[in-house]
Amino acid sequence: QVQLVESGGGLVQTGGSLRLSCAASGSTFSNYMMGWFRQAPGKEREFVAAISRTGASKYYRESLAGRFFIDRDDAKSTVYLQMNSLKPEDTAVYYCAEHRSGNFRVRASYEYWGQGTQVTVSS
C-alpha cells in the first residue's frame, strides 16, 4: 500500500520559515503529481500547492504564491514545501497527497494522503 509520511512541522514565530517533507513508499512516486493541502480547525481542507510528475510545473494557492515553494526529489521519493514569512493564519495541519486524476486543486482528485504535520505560527 502507498504510504505518505509528512515531517518538519512545528512551532515558529511570525515571519519565520519551515520546510516540510513528505516521504512516499509503496508507489511509483515519479508517475504522479503531488500536492500539499492544509486544514485549520473548523475550516475546509484547502489547496496549498502542487507539482507535476517531472517537477517542471508548479502551482500555488494564489494567496500563498511568493511565500510558499514546492519541489520534489524523485531519487528520494520526497516532496517538499518551503514556507517563508509565516503568518498566524498559516497555522494548520499540513497534508501531502498523491494525485490520480482530475483537478489537482480539489481534494477528491487525490488517492492517498499522509497523516499530516502540525504547523503553528505564533504572534
Short mmCIF file of C-alpha atoms in Angstrom, two decimals:
data_model
loop_
_atom_site.label_atom_id
_atom_site.label_comp_id
_atom_site.label_asym_id
_atom_site.label_seq_id
_atom_site.Cartn_x
_atom_site.Cartn_y
_atom_site.Cartn_z
CA GLN A 1 0.00 0.00 0.00
CA VAL A 2 1.03 3.56 -0.61
CA GLN A 3 2.21 5.42 2.45
CA LEU A 4 2.96 9.12 2.74
CA VAL A 5 4.68 10.48 5.83
CA GLU A 6 4.98 14.20 6.47
CA SER A 7 7.58 15.76 8.73
CA GLY A 8 9.05 19.15 9.52
CA GLY A 9 6.13 20.84 11.20
CA GLY A 10 6.42 22.65 14.48
CA LEU A 11 6.07 25.94 16.28
CA VAL A 12 7.50 29.06 14.68
CA GLN A 13 7.13 32.78 15.24
CA THR A 14 5.53 35.11 12.77
CA GLY A 15 7.97 35.81 9.95
CA GLY A 16 9.82 32.54 10.36
CA SER A 17 10.25 29.67 7.94
CA LEU A 18 9.68 25.93 7.90
CA ARG A 19 10.41 23.23 5.36
CA LEU A 20 8.00 20.32 5.28
CA SER A 21 8.90 16.96 3.79
CA CYS A 22 6.71 14.14 2.57
CA ALA A 23 8.30 10.76 2.01
CA ALA A 24 6.45 8.25 -0.16
CA SER A 25 6.69 4.48 -0.21
CA GLY A 26 4.80 1.68 -1.91
CA SER A 27 4.10 3.56 -5.14
CA THR A 28 5.78 4.61 -8.34
CA PHE A 29 6.30 8.10 -6.98
CA SER A 30 7.60 9.65 -10.17
CA ASN A 31 4.44 8.68 -12.07
CA TYR A 32 2.18 11.04 -10.15
CA MET A 33 1.63 14.66 -9.43
CA MET A 34 1.93 15.53 -5.74
CA GLY A 35 0.10 18.12 -3.72
CA TRP A 36 0.01 19.85 -0.36
CA PHE A 37 -3.18 20.80 1.44
CA ARG A 38 -3.81 22.32 4.84
CA GLN A 39 -6.67 22.31 7.30
CA ALA A 40 -7.30 24.56 10.27
CA PRO A 41 -9.85 23.57 12.94
CA GLY A 42 -13.39 24.14 11.72
CA LYS A 43 -12.24 25.04 8.23
CA GLU A 44 -12.18 23.37 4.85
CA ARG A 45 -9.09 21.43 3.86
CA GLU A 46 -7.69 23.78 1.27
CA PHE A 47 -5.26 23.50 -1.59
CA VAL A 48 -1.77 24.84 -0.95
CA ALA A 49 0.47 23.73 -3.80
CA ALA A 50 1.04 21.01 -6.38
CA ILE A 51 3.90 19.83 -8.53
CA SER A 52 3.83 17.92 -11.80
CA ARG A 53 5.27 14.47 -12.34
CA THR A 54 8.52 15.85 -13.71
CA GLY A 55 8.69 18.81 -11.37
CA ALA A 56 8.62 21.18 -14.31
CA SER A 57 5.27 22.71 -13.40
CA LYS A 58 4.36 24.10 -10.01
CA TYR A 59 1.05 25.52 -8.85
CA TYR A 60 0.12 27.53 -5.78
CA ARG A 61 -2.86 28.87 -3.98
CA GLU A 62 -2.90 32.47 -5.16
CA SER A 63 -2.67 33.94 -1.68
CA LEU A 64 0.45 31.88 -0.95
CA ALA A 65 2.37 32.47 -4.15
CA GLY A 66 5.72 34.08 -3.46
CA ARG A 67 5.90 32.77 0.11
CA PHE A 68 5.46 29.03 -0.36
CA PHE A 69 7.50 26.87 -2.72
CA ILE A 70 7.04 23.24 -3.70
CA ASP A 71 9.70 20.89 -5.02
CA ARG A 72 10.30 17.16 -5.41
CA ASP A 73 13.22 14.77 -5.38
CA ASP A 74 12.32 11.56 -7.17
CA ALA A 75 15.56 9.88 -6.13
CA LYS A 76 14.37 10.20 -2.54
CA SER A 77 10.65 9.80 -3.33
CA THR A 78 10.09 13.01 -1.41
CA VAL A 79 8.14 16.19 -1.99
CA TYR A 80 8.91 19.39 -0.09
CA LEU A 81 7.08 22.51 0.90
CA GLN A 82 9.21 25.51 1.81
CA MET A 83 7.18 28.04 3.78
CA ASN A 84 8.56 31.53 4.29
CA SER A 85 7.35 34.67 6.05
CA LEU A 86 4.89 32.63 8.03
CA LYS A 87 1.79 34.26 9.46
CA PRO A 88 -0.60 33.15 12.22
CA GLU A 89 -3.22 32.39 9.58
CA ASP A 90 -0.87 29.73 8.19
CA THR A 91 -1.47 27.69 11.34
CA ALA A 92 -2.96 24.36 10.27
CA VAL A 93 -2.32 20.68 9.82
CA TYR A 94 -0.49 20.26 6.54
CA TYR A 95 -1.07 17.16 4.44
CA CYS A 96 0.70 15.80 1.40
CA ALA A 97 -1.20 13.74 -1.13
CA GLU A 98 -0.61 11.71 -4.27
CA HIS A 99 -2.68 12.72 -7.24
CA ARG A 100 -4.53 10.35 -9.55
CA SER A 101 -6.82 12.25 -11.89
CA GLY A 102 -8.88 15.39 -12.18
CA ASN A 103 -8.44 18.92 -10.94
CA PHE A 104 -5.35 18.95 -8.73
CA ARG A 105 -6.76 21.85 -6.72
CA VAL A 106 -9.57 19.61 -5.49
CA ARG A 107 -9.17 17.14 -2.63
CA ALA A 108 -11.15 14.39 -4.35
CA SER A 109 -8.61 14.15 -7.16
CA TYR A 110 -6.00 12.68 -4.79
CA GLU A 111 -5.83 8.99 -3.99
CA TYR A 112 -3.52 8.82 -0.98
CA TRP A 113 -2.90 11.12 1.95
CA GLY A 114 -0.35 11.41 4.69
CA GLN A 115 -1.22 11.71 8.36
CA GLY A 116 -0.49 15.42 8.45
CA THR A 117 2.01 17.54 10.31
CA GLN A 118 1.07 20.43 12.58
CA VAL A 119 2.34 23.91 11.80
CA THR A 120 1.71 26.56 14.43
CA VAL A 121 2.69 30.18 13.87
CA SER A 122 2.68 32.33 16.97
CA SER A 123 2.35 36.09 17.09
#
